[in-house]
Amino acid sequence: MANEQIKKTNTTTRVHPLKFSLWLIIISIIMMFAAFTSAYIVRREEGNWLEFDLPNILLINTIIIVLSSITMQMALNAAKKNNLKQLKFMLLGTLILGIAFLIGQWNGWADLVQNNIYFGGTGSNPAGSFLYVLTGVHGFHLITGLIFVAITFFSSLKYKVHSKNMLRIQLCTTYWHFLGGLWLYLYIFLRVNH
């Protein structure tokens, strides 16, 4: 009897290997962005730092990513309730908002170029280079998130995401919320330190 209770306790406290792997990935991304933002502050204090206005699209993108986090959470809630129609609709909404965010980032970069703020070359400045790196690396991770959302969406079309098969959407939601939180951190960091 005691052995059965120990086995039961061990199986209920285990973390799924994919969830554990995702958290390791998230921690490594956090460490990378902590290094980037620390380097930003250190380099800014050294001087030769170009002061310029951040593109207005960054605020719009912040609203878009918050909305996409809401649709992702609604997709998770729909999966828990086996509301498959809402699940598909909210996953599709998250995909569209994620793509809109990337388009906004591209337009933000175009705005920077239009204002002679470049990533590299003779006309570049570390201030602009850091902005490109911070937004670009986040954008890369958002693309990976969009791939994950698309896989989950197509799985939902095949009825492979529902209340008895939640792992995929749980992982997707965790990663997407992380990307949203990371963007909020970056946006606030840039507003305060730029």
Coordinates of C-alpha atoms in Angstrom, one line a residue:
M1 CA 0.0 0.0 0.0
A2 CA 2.8 2.4 0.9
N3 CA 4.7 1.6 -2.3
E4 CA 1.5 2.4 -4.4
Q5 CA 1.2 5.8 -2.7
I6 CA 4.9 6.6 -3.4
K7 CA 4.4 5.6 -7.0
K8 CA 1.3 7.7 -7.3
T9 CA 3.1 10.7 -5.7
N10 CA 6.1 10.3 -8.1
T11 CA 3.9 10.1 -11.2
T12 CA 1.8 13.2 -10.3
T13 CA 4.8 15.4 -9.5
R14 CA 6.8 14.7 -12.6
V15 CA 7.2 17.4 -15.2
H16 CA 6.7 16.3 -18.8
P17 CA 10.0 16.3 -20.6
L18 CA 8.8 18.7 -23.3
K19 CA 7.6 21.2 -20.6
F20 CA 11.0 20.9 -18.9
S21 CA 12.7 21.5 -22.2
L22 CA 10.6 24.5 -23.0
W23 CA 11.4 26.0 -19.6
L24 CA 15.1 25.5 -20.3
I25 CA 14.7 27.2 -23.6
I26 CA 12.9 30.1 -21.9
I27 CA 15.5 30.5 -19.2
S28 CA 18.3 30.6 -21.9
I29 CA 16.4 33.2 -23.8
I30 CA 16.0 35.3 -20.6
M31 CA 19.7 35.0 -20.0
M32 CA 20.5 36.1 -23.6
F33 CA 18.2 39.2 -23.3
A34 CA 19.5 40.0 -19.9
A35 CA 23.0 40.1 -21.4
F36 CA 21.8 42.2 -24.4
T37 CA 20.1 44.8 -22.2
S38 CA 23.0 44.9 -19.7
A39 CA 25.4 45.5 -22.7
Y40 CA 23.0 48.2 -23.9
I41 CA 23.3 50.1 -20.6
V42 CA 27.1 49.7 -20.3
R43 CA 27.7 50.8 -24.0
R44 CA 25.3 53.8 -23.6
E45 CA 27.3 55.1 -20.6
E46 CA 30.5 55.0 -22.7
G47 CA 29.3 57.9 -24.9
N48 CA 29.0 58.3 -28.7
W49 CA 25.3 57.4 -28.3
L50 CA 22.9 58.7 -30.9
E51 CA 19.7 60.0 -29.4
F52 CA 16.6 59.5 -31.6
D53 CA 12.9 58.8 -31.3
L54 CA 11.7 55.2 -31.2
P55 CA 9.4 54.3 -34.1
N56 CA 5.8 54.9 -33.1
I57 CA 4.9 51.4 -34.5
L58 CA 6.6 49.9 -31.4
L59 CA 3.6 51.1 -29.2
I60 CA 1.1 49.6 -31.8
N61 CA 3.1 46.4 -31.8
T62 CA 2.9 46.3 -28.0
I63 CA -0.9 46.4 -28.2
I64 CA -0.9 43.8 -30.9
I65 CA 1.2 41.4 -28.9
V66 CA -1.0 41.8 -25.8
L67 CA -4.1 41.1 -27.9
S68 CA -2.4 38.0 -29.3
S69 CA -1.6 36.8 -25.8
I70 CA -5.3 37.2 -25.0
T71 CA -6.4 35.2 -28.1
M72 CA -3.8 32.5 -27.2
Q73 CA -5.2 32.2 -23.7
M74 CA -8.8 32.1 -25.1
A75 CA -7.6 29.2 -27.3
L76 CA -6.3 27.3 -24.3
N77 CA -9.5 27.9 -22.4
A78 CA -11.5 26.7 -25.4
A79 CA -9.4 23.5 -25.6
K80 CA -10.1 22.8 -22.0
K81 CA -13.8 23.1 -22.6
N82 CA -13.7 21.2 -25.9
N83 CA -15.0 24.2 -27.7
L84 CA -13.1 23.3 -30.9
K85 CA -14.7 26.0 -33.1
Q86 CA -13.5 28.8 -30.7
L87 CA -10.1 27.0 -30.3
K88 CA -9.5 27.1 -34.1
F89 CA -10.7 30.7 -34.4
M90 CA -8.5 31.9 -31.5
L91 CA -5.4 30.1 -32.8
L92 CA -6.0 31.7 -36.2
G93 CA -6.4 35.1 -34.5
T94 CA -3.1 34.6 -32.7
L95 CA -1.4 33.7 -36.0
I96 CA -2.8 36.8 -37.7
L97 CA -1.8 39.1 -34.8
G98 CA 1.7 37.5 -34.7
I99 CA 2.1 38.1 -38.4
A100 CA 0.8 41.7 -38.0
F101 CA 3.4 42.2 -35.2
L102 CA 6.2 41.1 -37.5
I103 CA 5.0 43.4 -40.3
G104 CA 5.0 46.2 -37.7
Q105 CA 8.6 45.4 -36.8
W106 CA 9.6 45.5 -40.5
N107 CA 7.9 48.8 -40.8
G108 CA 9.7 50.0 -37.7
W109 CA 13.0 49.1 -39.3
A110 CA 12.0 50.9 -42.5
D111 CA 11.2 54.0 -40.4
L112 CA 14.7 53.7 -38.8
V113 CA 16.3 53.5 -42.2
Q114 CA 14.3 56.4 -43.4
N115 CA 15.7 58.4 -40.5
N116 CA 19.3 57.3 -41.4
I117 CA 19.6 54.9 -38.4
Y118 CA 21.4 51.8 -39.6
F119 CA 22.4 48.5 -38.2
G120 CA 26.0 48.7 -39.4
G121 CA 28.3 50.5 -41.8
T122 CA 29.9 53.9 -41.8
G123 CA 26.6 55.7 -40.9
S124 CA 25.7 53.5 -38.0
N125 CA 25.7 54.1 -34.3
P126 CA 25.6 51.6 -31.4
A127 CA 22.2 53.0 -30.4
G128 CA 20.7 52.0 -33.7
S129 CA 22.6 48.7 -33.8
F130 CA 21.3 47.7 -30.4
L131 CA 17.7 48.5 -31.4
Y132 CA 18.0 46.3 -34.4
V133 CA 19.5 43.5 -32.4
L134 CA 16.9 43.6 -29.6
T135 CA 13.9 43.8 -31.9
G136 CA 15.4 41.4 -34.5
V137 CA 16.3 38.6 -32.0
H138 CA 12.9 39.0 -30.5
G139 CA 11.4 38.8 -34.0
F140 CA 13.3 35.6 -34.7
H141 CA 11.9 34.0 -31.6
L142 CA 8.4 35.2 -32.5
I143 CA 8.8 33.5 -35.9
T144 CA 9.5 30.2 -34.0
G145 CA 6.5 30.9 -31.9
L146 CA 4.4 31.4 -35.0
I147 CA 5.6 28.1 -36.4
F148 CA 4.5 26.5 -33.1
V149 CA 1.1 28.2 -33.2
A150 CA 0.7 27.1 -36.9
I151 CA 1.5 23.5 -36.0
T152 CA -1.0 23.7 -33.1
F153 CA -3.6 25.3 -35.4
F154 CA -3.2 22.5 -38.0
S155 CA -3.4 19.9 -35.3
S156 CA -6.6 21.4 -34.1
L157 CA -8.1 21.1 -37.6
K158 CA -7.4 17.3 -37.3
Y159 CA -9.0 17.2 -33.8
K160 CA -5.7 16.5 -32.1
V161 CA -6.1 19.4 -29.6
H162 CA -8.8 19.0 -27.0
S163 CA -9.4 18.6 -23.3
K164 CA -7.8 15.1 -23.3
N165 CA -4.8 16.1 -25.4
M166 CA -3.7 19.4 -24.0
L167 CA 0.1 19.2 -24.0
R168 CA 0.7 20.9 -27.4
I169 CA -1.5 23.9 -26.7
Q170 CA -0.2 24.2 -23.1
L171 CA 3.4 24.4 -24.5
C172 CA 2.3 26.8 -27.2
T173 CA 0.5 29.1 -24.8
T174 CA 3.4 29.1 -22.3
Y175 CA 5.9 30.1 -25.1
W176 CA 3.6 32.7 -26.6
H177 CA 2.9 34.3 -23.2
F178 CA 6.6 34.4 -22.6
L179 CA 7.2 36.1 -26.0
G180 CA 4.6 38.7 -25.1
G181 CA 6.1 39.3 -21.7
L182 CA 9.6 39.5 -23.2
W183 CA 8.3 42.2 -25.7
L184 CA 6.7 44.2 -22.9
Y185 CA 10.0 44.1 -21.0
L186 CA 11.9 45.2 -24.1
Y187 CA 9.4 48.0 -24.9
I188 CA 9.5 49.4 -21.3
F189 CA 13.3 49.0 -21.2
L190 CA 13.7 50.9 -24.5
R191 CA 11.3 53.7 -23.4
V192 CA 13.1 54.1 -20.1
N193 CA 16.7 53.8 -21.3
H194 CA 16.6 55.1 -24.9

